[in-house]
Amino acid sequence: MFKALRQRWDNFPLAARLAVMITSLVVVVVISVTLLAIRREQQTFRTELRNQASLILDTLAVSSADDLYLLDGDALSDTVMHLNESPLVIATHFYDDQGRPIGETTAGELAVDPLGQQLLTTSGTWFDWESDSLRAGRAITAERQQLGAVSVVLSTRAHNEKVADTRQEGLIIALGTAALGGLLAIIMSQAITNPLKDLLEATRRLAAPDAVSVGPALSTDGKAIVHAHDEVGQLAQAFNEMADAIQKRERDLRAQAENLHVATLRAQEASRIKGEFLANMSHELRTPLNAIIGFGELLLMGAGGPISEQQEHYLKRLHENGQRLLTLVSDILDLTRIEANRVELAIKPFAPRSTVERLVAQVAPLSKDKNVTFTHTIEASLPQTLAGDEKRVEQVVVNLLSNAFKFTEQGTVTLKVWADPEAKTWMLSVSDTGVGIPPHALDVIFEEFRQVDGSSTRAYAGTGLGLAIARNLVRIMGGQIKVDSQLEKGSTFTVSLPLVLTAEEVAPVVPA
Ligand code: ADP
């Protein structure tokens, strides 16, 4: 309950809250001051009335002692009548030494008045306050002889009316000051909150420059107006400086982004031209290279006549190097095609088991001159037929197997193929017991031209393009490639590809 009220209060505008608080304070102060004044006045009046009563009673005790001694009812009645003419005195009573009233129309009656009796035994003056009167009395003595008593009733009505008037005046003054205070509070709180509202609007503008303004008018350049040089004014000034700094930074950032955009466009254009150039160059290089390799093979076969042993040795070297150059040029051509998104997959049904057997036969000679055993496993989970680009799959696996043989001096190289129908993938893994790859190089070996040992004196030949091409081809086929390796223990490369059984199922692959 209290919390809900508090929340409502907190949601009120600041100016309204300030005005309510100041007005309440003013009202409380005015009411307290009025009540205090009334109390003071009442106290003074009571004291004065008591004094007056004492004075009247003392005077009567002296002036009417003889009349009382003589029990002169007429004289006492005169005194009473005379006294009662005063607007202040409501009634006066004399009592004889037995406490019986005398000096009135009932003078001489024998009935005892309890008040009269009480007064005879009271020393000093007795007072009793009633709602609109003060009753007072005292005993009258002469030379230690008790003569009787006297009591007066004084009216407080005049005073009560005065207090009521004061209360009314106080209320009017309280209402008047509350209204004036409220007005002042509104003016004051607006003087505080208007600059704050300006500042708020300026902040909103800064955050969302295109948003439609709902706040008060701002200076035309979208800055906060500095109304005065007080704390709020200083805040507005500081805000404007900050806004300037932010706007400048934004302009700088825009300019930088623009420059960056231009640079990106230029880089893209340069990359495209480079791709085109490389593709053309690769093509131009392959044609004469094929001719060199072809004529070398013809000479080796003896088509140009018998050749000596030395000539055969030279021709073989020529042929080998021609082949390496052709592989390199083909790799570069592949990579440029991949970069230009110009690789098209030839999706057809194929028998993965035959593919694997053919691959095994193709790479088996690589283990010949080494102390390396080559094994392969095809698990039963692998379907008989799959749909995909068989040639590209072969290209990837041949690359992984060539690396495995290249980086393994002794031990085993294993090719394993299996399928996981639930995960809708089929996998090929190539494991070796070779040199392994250090952890820091595991990510970079898939980047172009990256090798663990990139020095010119490195022990293993190669261009650093094979894995980059393999990864890109696997991606294009909708799969992924990962590597696990330990230095000196060996490496395992695993390729996982979508398990697609018919050519119709092939999902289009978005180039990375
Ligand atoms: P290349 O073999 O022509 O250098 P790759 O892109 O095929 O280029 O391989 C990049 C690098 O990754 C290799 O130079 C080698 O350092 C490392 N690498 C690849 N396969 C293996 C492996 N089976 N064992 C150890 N290192 C390997």
XYZ file of C-alpha atoms and ligand atoms in Angstrom:
539
model
C 0.000 0.000 0.000
C 2.667 2.443 1.140
C 4.914 1.209 -1.649
C 2.190 1.749 -4.286
C 1.560 5.285 -2.983
C 5.287 5.976 -2.993
C 5.521 4.775 -6.584
C 2.621 7.008 -7.644
C 4.209 9.933 -5.899
C 7.536 9.256 -7.614
C 5.767 9.229 -10.994
C 4.400 12.755 -10.471
C 6.251 15.512 -12.353
C 9.045 17.053 -10.310
C 7.447 20.546 -10.436
C 4.132 19.234 -9.033
C 5.914 17.372 -6.240
C 7.936 20.442 -5.300
C 4.799 22.626 -5.309
C 2.846 20.159 -3.116
C 5.728 19.877 -0.653
C 6.291 23.637 -0.319
C 2.544 24.368 -0.027
C 2.077 21.689 2.665
C 5.001 23.121 4.578
C 3.537 26.636 4.431
C 0.083 25.422 5.601
C 1.568 23.452 8.499
C 3.649 26.449 9.607
C 0.704 28.899 9.427
C -1.670 26.580 11.309
C 0.911 25.910 14.028
C 1.610 29.635 14.472
C -2.150 30.412 14.706
C -2.787 27.671 17.268
C 0.170 28.827 19.329
C -1.125 32.423 19.295
C -4.609 31.299 20.391
C -3.164 29.258 23.281
C -1.033 32.146 24.430
C -3.987 34.531 24.330
C -6.185 32.090 26.237
C -3.589 31.751 28.983
C -3.193 35.515 29.325
C -6.955 36.000 29.409
C -7.445 33.360 32.138
C -4.770 34.930 34.303
C -6.301 38.366 33.801
C -9.831 37.123 34.601
C -8.608 35.354 37.761
C -6.892 38.587 38.852
C -10.053 40.550 38.162
C -12.155 38.044 40.161
C -9.691 38.208 43.076
C -9.776 42.022 42.980
C -13.613 42.116 43.003
C -13.800 39.559 45.831
C -11.133 41.381 47.906
C -12.933 44.707 47.435
C -16.288 43.131 48.391
C -14.723 41.488 51.466
C -13.643 44.903 52.729
C -16.613 47.037 51.592
C -19.386 44.603 52.610
C -17.916 43.306 55.907
C -20.090 45.643 58.001
C -23.254 44.854 56.038
C -22.543 41.167 56.492
C -21.860 41.611 60.203
C -25.220 43.359 60.561
C -26.833 40.915 58.104
C -28.134 43.975 56.211
C -29.869 42.229 53.327
C -30.930 45.441 51.547
C -27.458 46.901 51.550
C -26.018 43.651 50.278
C -28.743 43.425 47.561
C -27.814 46.944 46.448
C -24.195 45.937 46.194
C -25.159 42.833 44.232
C -27.390 44.806 41.827
C -24.759 47.426 41.389
C -22.148 44.816 40.590
C -24.364 42.825 38.238
C -24.777 45.897 36.040
C -21.243 45.299 34.775
C -21.243 43.186 31.524
C -18.458 41.118 33.012
C -20.336 40.005 36.140
C -23.095 37.467 35.658
C -23.996 36.898 39.329
C -22.892 37.770 42.895
C -23.834 35.892 46.067
C -23.291 36.615 49.777
C -23.483 33.894 52.440
C -23.846 34.243 56.218
C -21.534 32.553 58.730
C -23.543 29.318 58.341
C -23.211 29.299 54.532
C -26.781 30.445 53.829
C -27.309 32.825 50.888
C -28.298 36.441 51.757
C -28.707 39.772 50.059
C -30.868 38.443 47.161
C -34.621 37.994 46.722
C -34.160 34.803 48.695
C -32.417 36.688 51.488
C -33.068 35.408 54.976
C -33.974 31.864 53.883
C -32.457 29.240 56.086
C -31.412 26.734 53.390
C -27.668 26.106 53.490
C -25.792 26.420 50.169
C -23.038 23.843 49.822
C -20.910 26.390 47.971
C -21.392 28.889 50.801
C -20.302 26.255 53.290
C -17.322 25.266 51.177
C -16.186 28.893 50.915
C -16.304 29.335 54.702
C -13.698 26.586 55.066
C -11.513 27.640 52.108
C -8.488 29.755 52.796
C -7.665 32.262 50.074
C -9.669 32.537 46.860
C -11.438 29.560 45.242
C -11.813 29.312 41.444
C -13.845 27.080 39.165
C -13.804 27.296 35.363
C -16.998 26.462 33.500
C -17.612 26.408 29.722
C -18.351 30.156 29.394
C -17.829 31.498 32.893
C -15.454 31.681 35.853
C -16.877 31.091 39.309
C -14.810 32.469 42.252
C -15.373 33.030 45.935
C -13.779 33.623 49.315
C -14.625 33.808 53.020
C -15.106 37.226 54.731
C -13.631 37.701 58.190
C -13.214 40.643 60.535
C -10.883 40.530 63.517
C -10.595 36.755 63.286
C -14.384 36.401 63.333
C -15.979 34.562 60.426
C -18.688 36.838 59.012
C -19.667 34.880 55.899
C -18.578 34.417 52.298
C -18.993 35.955 48.848
C -18.941 34.438 45.320
C -19.011 35.984 41.828
C -19.595 34.488 38.381
C -17.645 36.276 35.630
C -18.492 35.791 31.927
C -15.874 34.439 29.489
C -18.198 34.824 26.512
C -16.539 37.987 25.219
C -13.216 36.255 25.341
C -14.575 33.068 23.708
C -15.954 35.153 20.864
C -12.575 36.807 20.480
C -10.868 33.403 20.311
C -13.376 32.198 17.688
C -12.642 35.362 15.678
C -8.897 34.783 15.985
C -9.372 31.162 14.894
C -11.347 32.288 11.840
C -8.822 34.960 11.003
C -6.053 32.339 11.409
C -7.862 30.013 9.021
C -8.302 32.754 6.432
C -4.662 33.747 6.768
C -3.646 30.060 6.500
C -5.691 29.589 3.334
C -4.396 32.853 1.901
C -0.769 32.038 2.612
C -1.278 28.474 1.369
C -2.629 29.824 -1.931
C 0.162 32.373 -2.178
C 2.740 29.763 -1.097
C 1.365 27.315 -3.663
C 1.638 29.937 -6.374
C 5.166 30.812 -5.349
C 6.027 27.113 -5.130
C 4.746 26.541 -8.676
C 6.736 29.508 -9.983
C 9.821 28.375 -8.095
C 9.593 24.739 -9.057
C 9.059 25.685 -12.689
C 12.119 27.889 -12.510
C 14.042 24.792 -11.464
C 12.369 22.171 -13.630
C 12.027 24.103 -16.911
C 15.789 24.195 -17.538
C 15.903 20.516 -16.552
C 13.132 19.767 -19.075
C 15.152 21.621 -21.708
C 18.136 19.509 -20.828
C 16.073 16.326 -21.006
C 14.753 17.268 -24.428
C 18.258 18.108 -25.625
C 19.480 14.712 -24.373
C 16.653 12.961 -26.228
C 17.547 14.886 -29.374
C 21.160 13.869 -29.013
C 20.191 10.210 -28.559
C 17.684 10.175 -31.457
C 18.213 13.238 -33.657
C 15.390 12.289 -36.092
C 12.699 11.773 -33.418
C 9.874 14.353 -33.338
C 10.345 16.759 -30.449
C 7.621 16.777 -27.790
C 9.372 18.942 -25.264
C 9.778 22.688 -24.892
C 11.455 24.817 -27.530
C 15.173 24.412 -27.847
C 17.642 26.776 -29.349
C 17.803 26.137 -33.089
C 21.102 24.230 -33.130
C 19.636 21.445 -30.934
C 21.529 22.508 -27.831
C 20.197 22.974 -24.300
C 19.364 26.612 -23.452
C 21.543 28.035 -20.691
C 18.928 29.948 -18.647
C 21.209 31.165 -15.877
C 24.651 30.573 -14.496
C 23.503 28.589 -11.477
C 24.160 24.843 -11.037
C 21.502 23.866 -13.596
C 22.914 26.433 -16.030
C 26.382 24.988 -15.545
C 24.953 21.526 -16.162
C 23.393 22.739 -19.426
C 26.713 24.321 -20.415
C 28.575 21.069 -19.674
C 25.919 19.133 -21.599
C 26.368 21.388 -24.640
C 30.111 20.868 -24.550
C 29.600 17.120 -24.322
C 27.080 17.226 -27.201
C 29.643 19.135 -29.294
C 32.276 16.498 -28.557
C 29.886 13.649 -29.393
C 28.780 15.307 -32.629
C 32.377 15.869 -33.643
C 33.235 12.250 -32.877
C 30.202 11.112 -34.859
C 31.280 13.226 -37.845
C 34.786 11.749 -37.602
C 33.373 8.229 -37.381
C 31.125 8.836 -40.401
C 34.099 10.121 -42.368
C 36.139 7.095 -41.314
C 33.308 4.710 -42.220
C 33.029 6.437 -45.608
C 36.789 6.070 -46.164
C 36.579 2.460 -45.055
C 33.732 1.798 -47.466
C 35.694 3.309 -50.339
C 38.781 1.293 -49.341
C 36.686 -1.910 -49.157
C 35.239 -1.283 -52.603
C 38.737 -0.676 -53.979
C 40.048 -3.825 -52.254
C 37.137 -5.871 -53.614
C 37.786 -4.558 -57.100
C 41.520 -5.258 -56.774
C 40.762 -8.763 -55.491
C 38.430 -9.383 -58.423
C 41.051 -8.198 -60.903
C 43.680 -10.325 -59.149
C 41.349 -13.362 -59.314
C 40.723 -12.820 -62.991
C 44.422 -12.372 -63.665
C 45.332 -15.539 -61.708
C 42.616 -17.577 -63.417
C 43.814 -16.443 -66.849
C 47.453 -16.903 -65.941
C 46.814 -20.385 -64.532
C 45.030 -21.345 -67.692
C 47.822 -19.930 -69.856
C 50.414 -21.785 -67.771
C 48.620 -25.131 -67.829
C 48.488 -25.367 -71.609
C 52.304 -25.193 -72.229
C 52.944 -27.267 -69.059
C 50.698 -30.053 -70.299
C 52.556 -29.923 -73.602
C 55.953 -30.160 -71.815
C 54.763 -33.107 -69.655
C 53.155 -34.832 -72.657
C 56.252 -34.532 -74.900
C 58.470 -35.634 -71.950
C 56.312 -38.769 -71.568
C 56.570 -39.418 -75.345
C 60.366 -39.165 -75.167
C 60.426 -41.467 -72.088
C 58.310 -43.992 -73.992
C 60.953 -43.923 -76.773
C 58.738 -42.210 -79.337
C 61.692 -39.994 -80.336
C 64.101 -42.911 -80.637
C 66.233 -44.757 -78.081
C 67.472 -42.699 -75.069
C 70.504 -43.209 -72.863
C 70.211 -43.901 -69.110
C 71.332 -40.382 -68.298
C 68.827 -38.908 -70.766
C 66.111 -41.026 -69.102
C 67.156 -39.687 -65.659
C 66.998 -36.087 -66.872
C 63.693 -36.687 -68.621
C 62.193 -38.203 -65.419
C 63.306 -35.166 -63.389
C 61.779 -32.953 -66.106
C 58.543 -34.933 -65.955
C 58.369 -34.918 -62.104
C 58.951 -31.174 -61.850
C 56.480 -30.534 -64.652
C 53.881 -32.509 -62.656
C 54.601 -30.547 -59.458
C 54.293 -27.283 -61.331
C 51.031 -28.459 -62.870
C 49.679 -29.380 -59.380
C 50.642 -25.970 -58.058
C 49.009 -24.171 -60.978
C 45.878 -26.319 -60.577
C 45.739 -25.498 -56.852
C 45.999 -21.779 -57.567
C 43.300 -22.055 -60.206
C 41.051 -23.936 -57.760
C 41.586 -21.368 -55.053
C 40.832 -18.410 -57.329
C 37.669 -20.139 -58.503
C 36.612 -20.746 -54.895
C 37.317 -17.132 -53.929
C 35.280 -15.898 -56.884
C 32.442 -18.280 -55.963
C 32.852 -19.910 -59.353
C 32.999 -23.541 -58.181
C 30.026 -25.545 -59.335
C 29.361 -28.937 -57.845
C 28.477 -31.836 -60.110
C 25.943 -33.679 -57.952
C 25.381 -37.283 -59.035
C 24.734 -40.598 -57.294
C 27.931 -42.524 -56.521
C 29.034 -45.643 -54.629
C 31.193 -44.407 -51.723
C 32.735 -47.863 -51.121
C 34.112 -47.996 -54.703
C 35.341 -44.425 -54.328
C 37.257 -45.375 -51.191
C 38.729 -48.523 -52.766
C 39.866 -46.506 -55.772
C 41.426 -43.841 -53.540
C 43.259 -46.494 -51.512
C 44.706 -47.994 -54.680
C 45.665 -44.534 -55.954
C 47.638 -43.469 -52.859
C 49.013 -46.888 -51.813
C 52.291 -46.326 -53.742
C 53.041 -43.378 -51.401
C 53.733 -45.818 -48.535
C 56.105 -47.944 -50.602
C 59.454 -46.283 -49.901
C 58.541 -45.660 -46.239
C 58.132 -47.755 -43.138
C 54.454 -46.901 -43.066
C 51.478 -49.261 -43.025
C 48.354 -48.077 -44.813
C 45.006 -49.433 -43.580
C 41.454 -48.528 -44.302
C 38.071 -49.293 -42.704
C 34.623 -48.905 -44.212
C 31.929 -49.286 -41.562
C 28.609 -51.027 -42.236
C 26.752 -47.796 -41.462
C 27.973 -46.323 -44.776
C 25.136 -46.510 -47.385
C 25.706 -48.214 -50.716
C 24.942 -45.080 -52.689
C 25.191 -41.427 -51.928
C 24.584 -38.266 -53.909
C 27.276 -35.642 -54.218
C 30.304 -34.440 -56.155
C 32.484 -37.550 -56.032
C 35.468 -35.854 -57.719
C 35.552 -33.060 -55.112
C 35.306 -35.597 -52.275
C 38.228 -37.483 -53.829
C 40.230 -34.254 -54.176
C 39.824 -33.505 -50.462
C 40.707 -37.045 -49.294
C 43.712 -37.346 -51.636
C 45.050 -34.107 -50.212
C 44.633 -35.350 -46.604
C 46.210 -38.735 -47.422
C 49.171 -37.130 -49.280
C 49.808 -34.916 -46.221
C 49.548 -37.936 -43.884
C 52.176 -39.842 -45.889
C 54.328 -36.741 -46.323
C 54.485 -35.994 -42.587
C 54.809 -39.640 -41.369
C 58.176 -41.433 -41.492
C 57.029 -44.618 -39.771
C 53.885 -46.108 -38.244
C 50.470 -46.167 -39.822
C 48.183 -44.093 -41.941
C 44.509 -45.018 -41.565
C 41.509 -44.032 -43.654
C 38.164 -44.622 -41.964
C 34.713 -44.023 -43.451
C 31.371 -44.284 -41.661
C 27.922 -42.697 -41.447
C 25.755 -41.352 -38.644
C 22.180 -41.498 -40.019
C 20.757 -39.829 -36.923
C 22.997 -36.788 -37.351
C 22.419 -37.042 -41.121
C 26.161 -36.985 -41.818
C 28.807 -39.268 -43.191
C 32.437 -38.993 -42.211
C 35.906 -39.642 -43.580
C 38.888 -39.513 -41.251
C 42.592 -39.693 -42.069
C 44.869 -40.519 -39.108
C 48.617 -40.772 -39.050
C 51.397 -41.403 -36.516
C 53.587 -38.640 -37.950
C 55.177 -35.426 -36.696
C 51.949 -33.875 -35.433
C 51.002 -30.161 -35.396
C 51.780 -27.746 -32.538
C 48.600 -26.349 -30.837
C 49.262 -22.738 -31.939
C 49.252 -23.822 -35.613
C 46.028 -25.868 -35.531
C 43.846 -22.989 -36.732
C 46.215 -21.338 -39.190
C 47.082 -24.438 -41.254
C 43.706 -24.099 -42.997
C 44.607 -20.634 -44.245
C 46.194 -20.125 -47.669
C 49.980 -20.484 -47.944
C 50.261 -21.331 -44.208
C 52.636 -24.094 -43.130
C 53.873 -25.075 -39.686
C 57.418 -24.686 -40.980
C 57.339 -21.834 -43.491
C 61.123 -21.363 -43.720
C 63.007 -21.809 -46.965
C 65.028 -24.611 -45.364
C 61.966 -26.609 -44.356
C 62.095 -30.402 -44.469
C 58.806 -30.971 -46.314
C 57.911 -29.733 -49.758
C 54.534 -28.120 -50.401
C 52.760 -24.842 -51.085
C 50.407 -24.501 -48.118
C 47.352 -24.477 -50.398
C 46.053 -28.051 -49.999
C 44.186 -27.637 -46.683
C 42.808 -24.209 -47.662
C 41.303 -25.748 -50.824
C 40.070 -28.805 -48.872
C 38.327 -26.667 -46.252
C 36.671 -24.463 -48.860
C 35.479 -27.453 -50.900
C 34.062 -29.137 -47.786
C 32.244 -25.918 -46.892
C 30.801 -25.639 -50.383
C 29.560 -29.222 -50.039
C 27.789 -28.203 -46.791
C 30.178 -30.013 -44.418
C 33.073 -29.235 -42.131
C 36.623 -30.319 -41.475
C 38.418 -30.490 -38.148
C 41.779 -31.609 -36.892
C 43.092 -33.250 -33.711
C 46.824 -33.472 -33.334
C 49.614 -34.047 -30.850
C 53.238 -33.214 -31.549
C 55.375 -36.331 -32.248
C 52.267 -38.540 -31.873
C 50.288 -37.861 -35.037
C 47.218 -36.154 -36.429
C 43.635 -36.976 -37.354
C 41.715 -34.923 -39.906
C 37.939 -35.588 -39.952
C 35.648 -34.465 -42.736
C 31.899 -34.625 -42.107
C 29.479 -34.211 -45.010
C 25.688 -34.157 -45.194
C 24.217 -37.630 -45.656
C 22.372 -37.134 -48.947
C 20.977 -40.264 -50.550
C 19.451 -38.859 -53.759
C 20.477 -35.949 -55.957
C 17.068 -34.286 -55.398
C 17.773 -33.903 -51.676
C 20.780 -31.654 -52.133
C 20.254 -28.391 -50.354
C 21.695 -25.257 -51.969
C 24.824 -24.163 -50.120
C 25.288 -20.503 -49.354
C 28.933 -19.593 -50.037
C 30.862 -18.631 -46.892
P 51.266 -28.248 -47.852
O 51.129 -29.641 -47.368
O 51.365 -28.124 -49.309
O 52.332 -27.478 -47.123
P 48.657 -27.954 -46.764
O 47.701 -26.802 -46.820
O 48.153 -29.257 -47.235
O 49.957 -27.466 -47.511
O 49.115 -28.087 -45.269
C 49.500 -26.938 -44.547
C 50.436 -27.298 -43.410
O 49.753 -28.063 -42.427
C 51.576 -28.189 -43.804
O 52.641 -27.436 -44.345
C 51.957 -28.842 -42.481
O 52.780 -27.980 -41.738
C 50.633 -28.994 -41.790
N 50.037 -30.345 -41.966
C 49.052 -30.728 -42.822
N 48.762 -32.052 -42.678
C 49.615 -32.509 -41.726
C 49.839 -33.828 -41.127
N 49.110 -34.887 -41.499
N 50.789 -33.927 -40.166
C 51.518 -32.851 -39.796
N 51.351 -31.588 -40.294
C 50.434 -31.434 -41.273
